[in-house]
Backbone as a chain_set.jsonl record, in Angstrom:
{"seq": "MRVAIVGAGAVGRSIAGELLGNGHTVMLIEKDPRKVRTRAVPGAEWVQADACEVSSLEEAQLATCDVVVAATGDDKANLVVSLLAKTEFAVNRVVARVKDPRNEWLYTEAWGVDVAVSTPRVLAALVEEAVTVGDVVRLMSFRKGAANLVEITLAEDTPWVGKPLREVPLPRETVLTAILRGDRVITPTPDEPLEAGDELLFVTHAEVEEQLKTVLAPDSADLV", "coords": {"N": [[-12.346, 12.402, -2.874], [-12.37, 10.732, -6.049], [-10.102, 8.438, -7.074], [-7.997, 7.1, -9.525], [-5.612, 4.613, -9.782], [-3.019, 3.568, -11.664], [-1.325, 0.663, -12.033], [-0.497, -1.741, -9.885], [1.607, -2.451, -8.244], [4.076, -2.499, -5.594], [4.363, 0.246, -5.097], [1.993, 1.416, -6.147], [0.041, 0.094, -4.587], [0.713, 1.001, -2.041], [0.215, 3.758, -2.249], [-2.526, 3.623, -2.696], [-3.434, 2.561, -0.269], [-2.827, 4.654, 1.495], [-4.463, 6.72, 0.502], [-7.02, 5.622, 0.778], [-7.107, 5.444, 3.527], [-7.357, 8.101, 4.082], [-9.882, 8.647, 3.433], [-10.687, 8.657, 0.736], [-12.013, 7.5, -2.444], [-10.857, 4.725, -4.187], [-9.592, 3.326, -7.177], [-7.902, 0.661, -8.455], [-5.979, -0.128, -11.228], [-4.714, -2.734, -13.032], [-2.62, -4.488, -15.225], [-1.279, -6.984, -15.203], [-2.321, -10.093, -14.213], [-1.222, -11.46, -12.058], [-0.577, -9.574, -10.228], [-2.884, -8.629, -9.252], [-4.126, -8.356, -6.375], [-6.486, -8.505, -4.382], [-6.881, -8.758, -1.651], [-4.763, -7.418, -0.584], [-5.257, -4.707, -0.72], [-8.02, -4.205, 0.413], [-10.094, -2.321, 0.474], [-10.231, -1.081, -1.957], [-11.384, -0.616, -5.352], [-10.91, -3.005, -7.803], [-9.499, -3.413, -11.01], [-8.77, -5.416, -13.673], [-6.944, -4.754, -16.354], [-5.596, -3.359, -19.413], [-4.277, -0.363, -19.123], [-3.325, 1.256, -21.089], [-4.941, 1.124, -23.202], [-7.611, 2.645, -24.794], [-10.23, 1.655, -24.792], [-10.261, 0.019, -22.534], [-10.002, 1.887, -20.489], [-12.325, 3.286, -20.852], [-14.231, 1.363, -20.134], [-13.574, 1.178, -17.465], [-14.517, 3.549, -16.627], [-13.028, 5.976, -16.477], [-13.375, 8.679, -16.764], [-14.887, 9.502, -14.653], [-13.233, 9.96, -12.588], [-11.422, 12.062, -10.319], [-8.729, 12.347, -10.062], [-5.883, 10.913, -11.595], [-3.376, 8.548, -11.105], [-0.437, 7.62, -12.441], [1.348, 4.958, -11.903], [3.028, 2.866, -12.623], [5.882, 0.697, -13.209], [7.03, 1.381, -15.559], [8.121, 3.784, -17.659], [7.202, 4.445, -20.234], [4.605, 3.405, -20.286], [3.458, 4.909, -18.211], [3.517, 7.479, -19.292], [1.857, 7.22, -21.533], [-0.575, 6.544, -20.312], [-0.99, 8.902, -18.851], [-1.301, 10.784, -20.905], [-3.617, 9.808, -22.211], [-5.466, 9.949, -20.12], [-5.685, 12.7, -19.724], [-6.256, 13.853, -22.282], [-8.237, 12.243, -23.526], [-10.096, 11.665, -21.558], [-10.384, 13.852, -19.994], [-9.438, 14.216, -17.348], [-9.03, 15.919, -14.325], [-6.645, 16.182, -12.791], [-3.453, 14.864, -13.156], [-1.085, 12.704, -11.99], [2.165, 11.509, -12.217], [4.465, 8.827, -12.017], [7.966, 8.862, -12.16], [10.088, 6.601, -13.383], [12.725, 6.156, -14.405], [15.129, 8.532, -13.891], [16.357, 9.781, -16.064], [14.407, 10.105, -17.913], [12.816, 12.12, -17.074], [12.473, 14.602, -18.243], [10.538, 14.256, -20.154], [8.117, 14.249, -18.896], [5.806, 16.248, -19.073], [3.423, 18.939, -19.734], [2.752, 18.428, -22.343], [2.505, 15.712, -22.463], [0.358, 15.344, -20.868], [0.833, 15.461, -18.149], [0.462, 16.67, -14.903], [1.768, 16.715, -12.427], [4.925, 15.469, -11.831], [6.614, 12.822, -10.292], [9.642, 11.991, -9.077], [11.411, 9.573, -7.525], [14.26, 9.475, -6.834], [14.857, 12.246, -7.062], [13.152, 13.378, -5.151], [14.112, 12.174, -2.797], [16.714, 13.196, -2.773], [16.138, 15.905, -2.452], [15.002, 15.874, 0.096], [17.19, 15.093, 1.628], [18.866, 17.309, 1.231], [17.233, 19.259, 2.356], [17.337, 18.535, 4.998], [19.92, 19.058, 5.82], [20.834, 21.486, 4.885], [21.423, 24.929, 5.305], [20.273, 28.158, 4.751], [20.208, 27.968, 1.965], [18.086, 27.682, -0.91], [15.925, 25.025, -1.216], [14.451, 22.983, -3.494], [11.451, 21.323, -3.254], [9.174, 20.317, -4.54], [7.377, 20.477, -7.657], [4.754, 22.344, -9.23], [1.941, 22.666, -11.468], [3.149, 22.136, -14.005], [5.744, 23.034, -13.543], [5.409, 25.743, -13.259], [5.144, 26.764, -10.758], [6.825, 26.313, -7.64], [7.361, 24.334, -4.715], [9.33, 25.303, -2.154], [12.006, 25.177, 0.257], [13.635, 26.91, 2.884], [16.077, 27.245, 5.337], [16.501, 29.341, 8.049], [19.487, 31.033, 8.717], [21.594, 31.565, 11.615], [22.768, 34.076, 11.636], [21.231, 35.682, 10.031], [19.725, 38.804, 9.217], [17.042, 38.971, 9.75], [16.161, 37.603, 11.948], [14.17, 37.662, 14.801], [12.636, 39.686, 13.84], [9.419, 40.818, 12.599], [7.351, 39.143, 10.16], [6.192, 40.9, 8.308], [8.111, 42.769, 7.715], [9.882, 41.611, 6.021], [11.056, 41.759, 2.787], [9.681, 40.075, 0.531], [10.16, 38.446, -2.653], [8.357, 39.046, -5.772], [5.506, 37.032, -6.701], [5.743, 35.133, -4.696], [4.893, 33.202, -1.943], [4.684, 32.72, 1.472], [3.994, 29.788, 3.019], [4.081, 28.171, 5.316], [5.632, 27.871, 8.554], [8.083, 25.946, 9.983], [8.934, 25.1, 13.132], [10.864, 23.611, 15.336], [8.89, 21.112, 16.699], [6.61, 22.268, 15.875], [4.06, 23.53, 13.674], [3.616, 26.463, 12.132], [1.266, 28.886, 11.251], [1.804, 31.428, 8.995], [1.771, 34.862, 9.915], [1.513, 38.447, 9.611], [2.662, 39.609, 11.909], [4.253, 37.695, 13.041], [7.246, 36.844, 14.604], [10.467, 35.99, 13.327], [12.705, 33.197, 13.827], [16.036, 31.95, 14.395], [16.954, 29.064, 12.617], [14.411, 28.455, 11.832], [12.347, 26.725, 9.558], [11.311, 27.643, 6.529], [8.598, 27.436, 4.381], [7.876, 27.96, 1.088], [5.75, 28.84, -1.672], [6.636, 29.476, -4.857], [7.837, 31.163, -7.838], [10.052, 29.748, -10.218], [11.827, 31.551, -11.343], [12.35, 33.477, -9.439], [13.583, 32.308, -7.318], [16.306, 32.569, -6.691], [16.382, 35.237, -5.958], [14.862, 35.104, -3.638], [16.553, 33.618, -1.983], [18.624, 35.495, -1.751], [17.334, 37.579, -0.387], [16.929, 36.48, 2.16], [19.444, 35.978, 3.023], [22.444, 36.19, 5.137], [23.662, 38.771, 4.822], [21.664, 40.318, 3.816], [20.297, 42.575, 4.711], [21.764, 44.779, 4.021], [21.142, 45.113, 1.438], [18.608, 45.915, 1.189]], "CA": [[-12.052, 12.315, -4.306], [-12.268, 9.416, -6.678], [-8.741, 8.385, -7.623], [-7.601, 5.893, -10.239], [-4.175, 4.35, -9.722], [-2.63, 2.58, -12.672], [-0.14, -0.029, -11.545], [-0.783, -2.242, -8.533], [2.807, -2.967, -7.592], [4.249, -2.023, -4.223], [4.13, 1.693, -5.058], [0.572, 1.665, -6.346], [-0.724, -0.385, -3.432], [1.003, 1.889, -0.915], [-0.533, 4.992, -2.48], [-3.939, 3.294, -2.512], [-3.69, 2.422, 1.16], [-2.802, 5.979, 2.115], [-5.636, 7.477, 0.068], [-8.193, 5.022, 1.415], [-7.066, 5.847, 4.927], [-7.743, 9.505, 4.164], [-11.303, 8.757, 3.1], [-10.951, 8.777, -0.687], [-12.4, 6.304, -3.181], [-9.7, 4.348, -5.001], [-9.693, 2.252, -8.16], [-6.593, 0.17, -8.906], [-6.004, -0.752, -12.556], [-3.49, -3.519, -13.195], [-2.632, -5.351, -16.405], [-0.765, -8.308, -14.873], [-3.238, -10.762, -13.27], [-0.498, -11.917, -10.874], [-0.473, -8.462, -9.287], [-4.215, -8.277, -8.768], [-4.217, -8.948, -5.041], [-7.554, -7.732, -3.759], [-6.753, -8.776, -0.19], [-3.695, -6.492, -0.184], [-5.917, -3.409, -0.536], [-9.411, -4.64, 0.356], [-11.063, -1.238, 0.326], [-10.158, -0.504, -3.296], [-12.009, -1.28, -6.494], [-9.839, -3.568, -8.623], [-9.813, -3.63, -12.42], [-7.67, -6.021, -14.439], [-7.05, -4.238, -17.715], [-4.451, -2.635, -19.948], [-4.637, 1.052, -19.042], [-2.852, 1.953, -22.285], [-5.986, 0.958, -24.202], [-8.731, 3.551, -24.548], [-11.429, 0.87, -24.487], [-10.163, -0.434, -21.143], [-10.254, 3.035, -19.621], [-13.747, 3.593, -20.977], [-14.945, 0.392, -19.313], [-13.296, 1.51, -16.063], [-15.145, 4.861, -16.397], [-11.969, 6.863, -15.996], [-13.842, 10.062, -16.783], [-15.528, 9.821, -13.366], [-12.176, 10.15, -11.576], [-10.903, 13.412, -10.127], [-7.267, 12.277, -10.175], [-5.288, 9.661, -12.079], [-1.979, 8.379, -10.735], [0.256, 6.637, -13.275], [2.362, 4.503, -10.945], [3.666, 1.625, -13.035], [7.339, 0.734, -13.249], [7.408, 1.561, -16.959], [7.913, 5.184, -18.024], [6.4, 4.536, -21.456], [3.213, 3.185, -19.9], [3.0, 6.042, -17.415], [3.297, 8.621, -20.177], [0.671, 6.942, -22.348], [-1.728, 6.663, -19.413], [-1.165, 10.325, -18.548], [-1.824, 11.453, -22.095], [-4.997, 9.378, -22.42], [-6.3, 10.467, -19.037], [-5.9, 14.141, -19.892], [-6.83, 14.235, -23.576], [-9.417, 11.456, -23.891], [-11.073, 11.576, -20.474], [-10.447, 15.164, -19.341], [-9.207, 14.11, -15.908], [-8.575, 17.23, -13.863], [-5.261, 16.181, -12.296], [-2.713, 13.652, -13.482], [0.197, 12.589, -11.29], [2.876, 10.398, -12.848], [5.718, 8.37, -11.42], [9.128, 8.786, -13.051], [10.892, 5.437, -13.006], [14.115, 6.445, -14.751], [15.317, 9.984, -13.863], [16.779, 10.29, -17.363], [13.207, 10.367, -18.708], [11.988, 13.113, -16.395], [12.208, 15.73, -19.139], [9.357, 13.96, -20.958], [6.903, 14.351, -18.084], [5.372, 17.634, -19.188], [2.041, 19.168, -20.134], [2.543, 17.816, -23.653], [2.1, 14.327, -22.218], [-0.782, 15.325, -19.96], [1.275, 15.328, -16.755], [0.39, 17.863, -14.062], [2.825, 16.598, -11.424], [5.804, 14.317, -12.017], [7.284, 12.474, -9.045], [10.836, 11.176, -9.26], [11.882, 9.177, -6.201], [15.611, 9.979, -6.555], [14.844, 13.693, -6.866], [12.511, 13.658, -3.858], [15.036, 11.784, -1.735], [17.817, 14.161, -2.759], [15.624, 17.147, -1.874], [14.825, 15.677, 1.527], [18.522, 15.106, 2.228], [19.307, 18.698, 1.236], [16.4, 19.999, 3.306], [17.716, 18.169, 6.36], [21.274, 19.477, 6.195], [21.202, 22.751, 4.276], [20.97, 26.162, 5.952], [20.496, 29.36, 3.954], [19.997, 27.753, 0.541], [16.736, 27.306, -1.317], [15.827, 23.619, -1.602], [13.186, 22.733, -4.185], [10.863, 20.069, -2.809], [8.188, 19.801, -5.484], [6.917, 21.427, -8.67], [3.33, 22.319, -9.529], [1.526, 23.318, -12.699], [4.183, 21.945, -15.021], [6.932, 23.814, -13.229], [5.114, 27.162, -13.152], [5.338, 27.126, -9.358], [7.572, 25.3, -6.906], [7.384, 24.358, -3.258], [10.739, 25.35, -1.778], [12.276, 25.33, 1.684], [14.895, 27.552, 3.248], [16.265, 27.296, 6.782], [17.133, 30.608, 8.404], [20.771, 30.973, 9.419], [21.603, 32.325, 12.874], [23.216, 35.453, 11.431], [20.387, 36.443, 9.111], [19.245, 40.011, 9.903], [15.59, 38.935, 9.974], [15.844, 36.935, 13.206], [13.566, 38.562, 15.777], [11.801, 40.683, 13.182], [8.149, 40.274, 12.109], [7.319, 38.782, 8.743], [5.79, 42.022, 7.459], [9.272, 43.572, 7.346], [10.71, 40.876, 5.06], [10.64, 42.116, 1.418], [9.668, 38.87, -0.304], [10.055, 38.708, -4.094], [7.042, 38.88, -6.386], [5.09, 35.659, -6.959], [6.269, 34.296, -3.615], [3.97, 33.136, -0.809], [5.131, 31.901, 2.602], [2.836, 28.951, 3.349], [4.175, 27.605, 6.668], [6.906, 27.944, 9.273], [8.323, 24.779, 10.824], [9.803, 25.508, 14.24], [10.863, 22.453, 16.231], [7.805, 20.201, 16.339], [5.425, 23.082, 15.612], [3.764, 24.057, 12.346], [3.07, 27.789, 12.41], [0.643, 29.603, 10.137], [2.436, 32.751, 8.936], [0.995, 36.093, 10.06], [2.427, 39.594, 9.47], [3.344, 39.973, 13.154], [5.022, 36.555, 13.553], [8.702, 37.069, 14.548], [11.251, 34.858, 12.845], [13.749, 32.701, 14.719], [17.103, 31.19, 13.747], [16.613, 27.653, 12.495], [13.075, 28.286, 11.26], [12.255, 26.195, 8.197], [10.262, 28.398, 5.852], [8.101, 26.782, 3.177], [7.319, 28.939, 0.156], [5.366, 28.531, -3.047], [7.221, 30.589, -5.601], [8.189, 30.921, -9.234], [11.464, 29.372, -10.35], [12.648, 32.695, -11.742], [12.678, 34.361, -8.312], [14.164, 31.531, -6.223], [17.597, 33.154, -6.319], [16.079, 36.47, -5.231], [14.414, 34.712, -2.302], [17.76, 33.266, -1.248], [19.343, 36.727, -1.467], [16.583, 38.337, 0.621], [17.052, 35.859, 3.476], [20.859, 35.746, 3.311], [22.968, 36.935, 6.308], [23.993, 40.162, 4.557], [20.599, 40.877, 3.003], [19.831, 43.881, 5.2], [22.502, 45.824, 3.318], [20.648, 45.215, 0.075], [17.234, 46.38, 1.242]], "C": [[-12.129, 10.872, -4.771], [-10.947, 9.386, -7.431], [-8.511, 7.052, -8.305], [-6.088, 5.774, -10.185], [-3.858, 3.252, -10.717], [-1.3, 1.967, -12.254], [-0.349, -0.451, -10.105], [0.419, -2.947, -7.931], [2.9, -2.402, -6.187], [3.942, -0.535, -4.101], [2.642, 1.999, -5.16], [-0.269, 1.245, -5.155], [-0.514, 0.52, -2.218], [0.226, 3.195, -1.037], [-2.018, 4.748, -2.219], [-4.286, 3.208, -1.034], [-3.746, 3.763, 1.866], [-4.066, 6.763, 1.768], [-6.916, 6.933, 0.689], [-8.264, 5.424, 2.88], [-7.481, 7.287, 5.137], [-9.172, 9.737, 3.68], [-11.639, 8.894, 1.628], [-11.383, 7.437, -1.284], [-11.295, 5.975, -4.176], [-10.036, 3.193, -5.933], [-8.287, 1.895, -8.622], [-6.758, -0.542, -10.245], [-4.671, -1.44, -12.782], [-3.639, -4.484, -14.371], [-2.267, -6.791, -16.069], [-1.68, -8.984, -13.847], [-2.544, -11.236, -11.997], [-0.397, -10.827, -9.816], [-1.83, -7.995, -8.763], [-4.437, -9.022, -7.454], [-5.231, -8.153, -4.228], [-7.439, -7.697, -2.24], [-5.682, -7.799, 0.295], [-4.253, -5.088, 0.067], [-7.423, -3.662, -0.628], [-10.43, -3.527, 0.131], [-11.117, -0.638, -1.061], [-10.987, -1.302, -4.291], [-10.881, -1.748, -7.403], [-10.333, -3.801, -10.044], [-8.598, -4.23, -13.092], [-7.832, -5.612, -15.895], [-5.758, -3.558, -18.106], [-4.829, -1.159, -20.015], [-4.104, 1.868, -20.212], [-3.837, 1.825, -23.438], [-7.177, 1.839, -23.845], [-9.981, 2.784, -24.146], [-11.433, 0.388, -23.04], [-10.486, 0.699, -20.176], [-11.713, 3.468, -19.694], [-14.569, 2.657, -20.104], [-14.753, 0.677, -17.824], [-13.905, 2.854, -15.667], [-14.142, 5.862, -15.802], [-12.425, 8.321, -15.922], [-14.516, 10.468, -15.48], [-14.502, 10.105, -12.274], [-11.723, 11.608, -11.52], [-9.397, 13.464, -10.364], [-6.887, 10.917, -10.742], [-3.821, 9.66, -11.68], [-1.389, 7.279, -11.601], [1.462, 6.154, -12.489], [3.007, 3.184, -11.334], [5.185, 1.781, -12.984], [7.878, 0.94, -14.642], [7.099, 3.007, -17.351], [7.027, 5.328, -19.261], [4.922, 4.381, -21.131], [2.667, 4.369, -19.112], [2.706, 7.26, -18.28], [2.05, 8.423, -21.033], [-0.597, 7.088, -21.512], [-2.026, 8.124, -19.115], [-1.798, 11.06, -19.72], [-3.284, 11.097, -22.336], [-5.923, 9.963, -21.351], [-6.653, 11.931, -19.261], [-6.656, 14.459, -21.18], [-8.12, 13.507, -23.924], [-10.504, 11.489, -22.819], [-11.148, 12.842, -19.623], [-10.328, 15.082, -17.821], [-8.542, 15.393, -15.429], [-7.101, 17.244, -13.466], [-4.627, 14.826, -12.564], [-1.352, 13.703, -12.805], [0.903, 11.358, -11.841], [4.196, 10.097, -12.16], [6.807, 8.304, -12.481], [9.993, 7.627, -12.573], [12.378, 5.698, -13.217], [14.306, 7.957, -14.795], [15.749, 10.581, -15.2], [15.581, 10.633, -18.241], [12.349, 11.489, -18.142], [11.614, 14.278, -17.313], [10.963, 15.512, -20.001], [8.053, 14.227, -20.209], [6.426, 15.803, -18.001], [3.895, 17.709, -19.576], [1.745, 18.504, -21.479], [2.1, 16.364, -23.537], [0.972, 14.232, -21.192], [-0.434, 15.272, -18.489], [1.169, 16.669, -16.025], [1.515, 17.872, -13.03], [3.618, 15.326, -11.698], [6.568, 14.075, -10.724], [8.437, 11.526, -9.339], [11.399, 10.842, -7.889], [13.304, 9.647, -5.916], [15.637, 11.477, -6.293], [14.237, 14.056, -5.51], [13.454, 13.324, -2.711], [16.193, 12.763, -1.629], [17.37, 15.472, -2.119], [15.466, 17.027, -0.366], [16.159, 15.668, 2.263], [19.024, 16.542, 2.329], [18.542, 19.505, 2.278], [16.839, 19.752, 4.737], [19.056, 18.77, 6.785], [21.657, 20.87, 5.709], [20.604, 23.93, 5.036], [21.277, 27.326, 5.015], [20.3, 29.192, 2.464], [18.552, 27.368, 0.281], [16.756, 25.869, -1.811], [14.461, 23.391, -2.234], [12.66, 21.351, -3.81], [9.918, 19.458, -3.838], [7.794, 20.899, -6.455], [5.429, 21.235, -8.922], [3.089, 23.0, -10.872], [2.621, 23.326, -13.749], [5.394, 22.825, -14.803], [6.68, 25.3, -13.11], [5.291, 27.658, -11.725], [6.038, 25.977, -8.647], [7.353, 25.464, -5.402], [8.846, 24.278, -2.852], [10.86, 25.561, -0.274], [13.594, 26.047, 1.874], [14.943, 27.646, 4.768], [17.043, 28.555, 7.135], [18.436, 30.387, 9.175], [20.705, 31.849, 10.675], [21.95, 33.792, 12.657], [22.4, 36.22, 10.395], [19.829, 37.653, 9.857], [17.762, 39.976, 10.248], [15.206, 38.203, 11.251], [15.321, 37.96, 14.212], [12.665, 39.609, 15.166], [10.518, 40.05, 12.654], [8.176, 40.054, 10.6], [7.006, 39.967, 7.836], [6.98, 42.875, 7.017], [10.154, 42.891, 6.29], [10.216, 41.176, 3.647], [10.692, 40.911, 0.471], [9.55, 39.24, -1.78], [8.615, 38.539, -4.584], [6.775, 37.386, -6.611], [5.664, 34.685, -5.939], [5.315, 34.362, -2.425], [4.566, 32.219, 0.255], [3.924, 31.109, 3.094], [2.888, 28.39, 4.763], [5.567, 27.843, 7.231], [7.006, 26.705, 10.148], [9.35, 25.183, 11.878], [9.78, 24.397, 15.292], [9.791, 21.481, 15.784], [6.51, 20.95, 16.063], [5.307, 23.442, 14.137], [3.012, 25.361, 12.548], [2.488, 28.397, 11.14], [1.206, 31.022, 10.107], [1.426, 33.887, 9.1], [1.972, 37.262, 9.985], [3.228, 39.903, 10.722], [4.198, 38.838, 13.73], [6.525, 36.849, 13.456], [9.429, 35.811, 14.108], [12.32, 34.476, 13.861], [14.797, 31.955, 13.909], [16.718, 29.722, 13.742], [15.213, 27.403, 11.992], [13.195, 27.706, 9.852], [11.051, 26.851, 7.541], [9.885, 27.692, 4.554], [7.397, 27.818, 2.306], [6.781, 28.241, -1.089], [5.801, 29.73, -3.866], [7.494, 30.185, -7.042], [9.684, 30.646, -9.322], [12.356, 30.57, -10.628], [13.062, 33.584, -10.567], [13.266, 33.594, -7.125], [15.489, 32.126, -5.755], [17.395, 34.469, -5.566], [15.651, 36.168, -3.8], [15.604, 34.359, -1.424], [18.524, 34.524, -0.838], [18.667, 37.528, -0.355], [16.839, 37.801, 2.023], [18.504, 35.574, 3.871], [21.336, 36.591, 4.496], [23.22, 38.403, 6.039], [22.879, 40.877, 3.779], [20.142, 42.252, 3.446], [20.546, 45.023, 4.471], [21.958, 46.083, 1.916], [19.243, 45.808, 0.026], [17.191, 47.903, 1.384]], "O": [[-11.973, 9.931, -3.992], [-10.706, 10.207, -8.316], [-8.794, 5.998, -7.737], [-5.369, 6.721, -10.504], [-4.374, 2.139, -10.616], [-0.288, 2.657, -12.137], [-0.375, 0.388, -9.205], [0.271, -3.923, -7.195], [1.918, -1.886, -5.652], [3.335, -0.1, -3.123], [2.099, 2.753, -4.352], [-1.189, 1.96, -4.757], [-1.448, 0.776, -1.458], [-0.349, 3.682, -0.063], [-2.687, 5.571, -1.593], [-5.316, 3.724, -0.601], [-4.597, 3.99, 2.726], [-4.667, 7.395, 2.636], [-7.796, 7.701, 1.08], [-9.339, 5.708, 3.409], [-7.906, 7.665, 6.229], [-9.613, 10.877, 3.536], [-12.778, 9.219, 1.294], [-11.148, 6.379, -0.7], [-10.847, 6.846, -4.923], [-10.674, 2.217, -5.538], [-7.565, 2.753, -9.129], [-7.578, -1.45, -10.377], [-3.62, -0.803, -12.728], [-4.637, -5.194, -14.496], [-2.879, -7.721, -16.592], [-1.801, -8.497, -12.723], [-3.195, -11.399, -10.965], [-0.158, -11.115, -8.644], [-1.912, -7.084, -7.939], [-4.88, -10.171, -7.439], [-4.871, -7.242, -3.482], [-7.85, -6.724, -1.608], [-5.692, -7.397, 1.459], [-3.782, -4.372, 0.95], [-8.034, -3.36, -1.653], [-11.528, -3.79, -0.36], [-11.953, 0.225, -1.329], [-11.255, -2.489, -4.102], [-9.99, -0.967, -7.736], [-11.431, -4.313, -10.261], [-7.52, -3.635, -13.089], [-8.747, -6.067, -16.581], [-4.931, -3.221, -17.259], [-5.616, -0.756, -20.871], [-4.402, 3.058, -20.317], [-3.6, 2.352, -24.525], [-7.687, 1.782, -22.726], [-10.713, 3.215, -23.256], [-12.481, 0.353, -22.396], [-11.161, 0.493, -19.167], [-12.27, 3.959, -18.713], [-15.491, 3.092, -19.414], [-15.656, 0.447, -17.02], [-13.822, 3.256, -14.506], [-14.391, 6.493, -14.774], [-11.917, 9.098, -15.114], [-14.699, 11.659, -15.227], [-14.872, 10.453, -11.153], [-11.652, 12.292, -12.541], [-8.857, 14.478, -10.804], [-7.496, 9.9, -10.409], [-3.109, 10.642, -11.888], [-1.802, 6.124, -11.502], [2.478, 6.845, -12.41], [3.486, 2.454, -10.467], [5.699, 2.874, -12.744], [9.06, 0.701, -14.891], [5.935, 3.406, -17.37], [6.196, 6.234, -19.327], [4.085, 5.13, -21.635], [1.528, 4.784, -19.328], [1.749, 7.99, -18.024], [1.276, 9.36, -21.232], [-1.576, 7.688, -21.958], [-3.185, 8.539, -19.125], [-2.718, 11.859, -19.543], [-4.1, 11.971, -22.631], [-7.027, 10.416, -21.653], [-7.785, 12.349, -19.017], [-7.597, 15.253, -21.165], [-9.007, 14.088, -24.551], [-11.689, 11.358, -23.126], [-11.892, 12.893, -18.644], [-11.027, 15.789, -17.096], [-7.604, 15.889, -16.054], [-6.385, 18.199, -13.765], [-5.191, 13.782, -12.24], [-0.569, 14.628, -13.022], [0.307, 10.284, -11.924], [4.94, 10.999, -11.775], [6.599, 7.759, -13.565], [10.561, 7.675, -11.482], [13.189, 5.485, -12.316], [13.711, 8.617, -15.646], [15.529, 11.767, -15.443], [15.722, 11.374, -19.214], [11.274, 11.778, -18.67], [10.545, 14.87, -17.161], [10.395, 16.472, -20.521], [7.004, 14.409, -20.828], [6.62, 16.484, -16.993], [3.217, 16.692, -19.723], [0.621, 18.068, -21.725], [1.402, 15.849, -24.411], [0.671, 13.143, -20.703], [-1.315, 15.058, -17.656], [1.718, 17.675, -16.474], [2.139, 18.905, -12.788], [3.049, 14.238, -11.786], [7.105, 15.009, -10.129], [8.231, 10.4, -9.793], [11.824, 11.74, -7.162], [13.546, 10.182, -4.834], [16.355, 11.939, -5.405], [14.743, 14.933, -4.81], [13.582, 14.098, -1.763], [16.609, 13.122, -0.527], [18.111, 16.081, -1.347], [15.762, 17.969, 0.37], [16.26, 16.17, 3.382], [19.543, 16.955, 3.366], [19.118, 20.326, 2.991], [16.735, 20.634, 5.59], [19.298, 18.968, 7.975], [22.709, 21.383, 6.089], [19.419, 23.926, 5.369], [22.404, 27.466, 4.54], [20.231, 30.191, 1.749], [17.88, 26.8, 1.142], [17.515, 25.53, -2.719], [13.432, 23.582, -1.586], [13.331, 20.341, -4.018], [9.862, 18.238, -3.995], [7.861, 22.087, -6.138], [4.908, 20.123, -8.842], [3.903, 23.791, -11.348], [2.973, 24.367, -14.305], [6.003, 23.308, -15.758], [7.619, 26.064, -12.885], [5.558, 28.84, -11.504], [5.866, 24.813, -9.008], [7.185, 26.573, -4.894], [9.529, 23.303, -3.166], [9.941, 26.056, 0.377], [14.55, 25.829, 1.13], [13.98, 28.069, 5.408], [18.116, 28.806, 6.585], [18.474, 29.647, 10.158], [19.872, 32.749, 10.779], [21.487, 34.657, 13.399], [22.818, 37.281, 9.932], [19.489, 37.532, 11.034], [17.272, 40.852, 10.96], [14.028, 38.182, 11.608], [15.949, 38.993, 14.444], [11.995, 40.347, 15.888], [10.517, 38.872, 12.296], [8.93, 40.699, 9.873], [7.503, 40.031, 6.712], [6.872, 43.625, 6.047], [11.059, 43.513, 5.733], [9.064, 40.878, 3.331], [11.643, 40.757, -0.295], [8.911, 40.236, -2.121], [7.772, 37.964, -3.895], [7.706, 36.585, -6.699], [6.024, 33.556, -6.274], [4.972, 35.447, -1.956], [4.913, 31.073, -0.031], [2.937, 31.696, 3.538], [1.839, 28.152, 5.361], [6.541, 27.996, 6.494], [6.12, 26.44, 10.96], [10.479, 25.555, 11.559], [8.813, 24.255, 16.04], [9.772, 21.064, 14.626], [5.437, 20.348, 16.02], [6.306, 23.632, 13.444], [1.899, 25.366, 13.075], [3.134, 28.42, 10.093], [1.096, 31.746, 11.096], [0.355, 33.868, 8.493], [3.156, 37.082, 10.271], [4.349, 40.403, 10.63], [4.801, 38.999, 14.791], [7.036, 37.079, 12.36], [9.047, 34.7, 14.477], [12.781, 35.305, 14.646], [14.49, 31.392, 12.859], [16.218, 29.197, 14.737], [14.846, 26.254, 11.745], [14.033, 28.135, 9.059], [9.911, 26.637, 7.953], [10.748, 27.389, 3.729], [6.444, 28.466, 2.738], [7.284, 27.197, -1.504], [5.388, 30.859, -3.603], [7.392, 29.014, -7.407], [10.481, 31.237, -8.592], [13.51, 30.603, -10.2], [14.013, 34.358, -10.68], [13.431, 34.161, -6.045], [15.758, 32.18, -4.555], [18.149, 34.78, -4.643], [16.024, 36.878, -2.867], [15.66, 34.751, -0.259], [19.015, 34.616, 0.288], [19.338, 38.086, 0.512], [16.955, 38.576, 2.972], [18.762, 34.999, 4.928], [20.707, 37.595, 4.829], [23.016, 39.224, 6.933], [23.118, 41.914, 3.159], [19.645, 43.025, 2.628], [19.989, 46.11, 4.323], [22.251, 47.102, 1.29], [18.747, 46.16, -1.044], [16.109, 48.487, 1.446]]}, "num_chains": 1, "name": "protein.A"}
């Protein structure tokens, strides 16, 4: 993919390095000349420009990018970049960094944002994922919140331990994408038996998250 990253601070440079390492083409756009450090990310294309100006984005040929990442430390700038990328340049996917969690409610389709990433929220989710058993932990949202990536760790007393996946009555609009068991990543199949402590990763709709929790609860067999 060709990815444009707006904001060449520590966050933007880190993202650029990861994407370059994965074989993608990266363009870093930075307004502050002091942050244009080409040696820090030598494999990237560097553009010194104000990404909140349409003319600057035209010169950078933003329309040729598959993804735009708004990664500045300014929520206002990230929202403007997201809106321009989506409405003026028809970029397929826009990912935006939320600097202040109080502004997260603004990062919606109306501002051109496909995925909003809030560091405090991600860290909180990871903490919950590490210590919570039996509860649904939301890790990430997709398609403006239409679908969520959630995790639930099976308790020892759940009735589904030892039973194959095909017997678990999952709610509608719910797909089991992976099973994490120890250091293994298991692709779900209908005949795969579940084990206590399995971390199940689902893509599901927010409206059925509570149903998913109920299905996998210790006393769920009585409800089926």
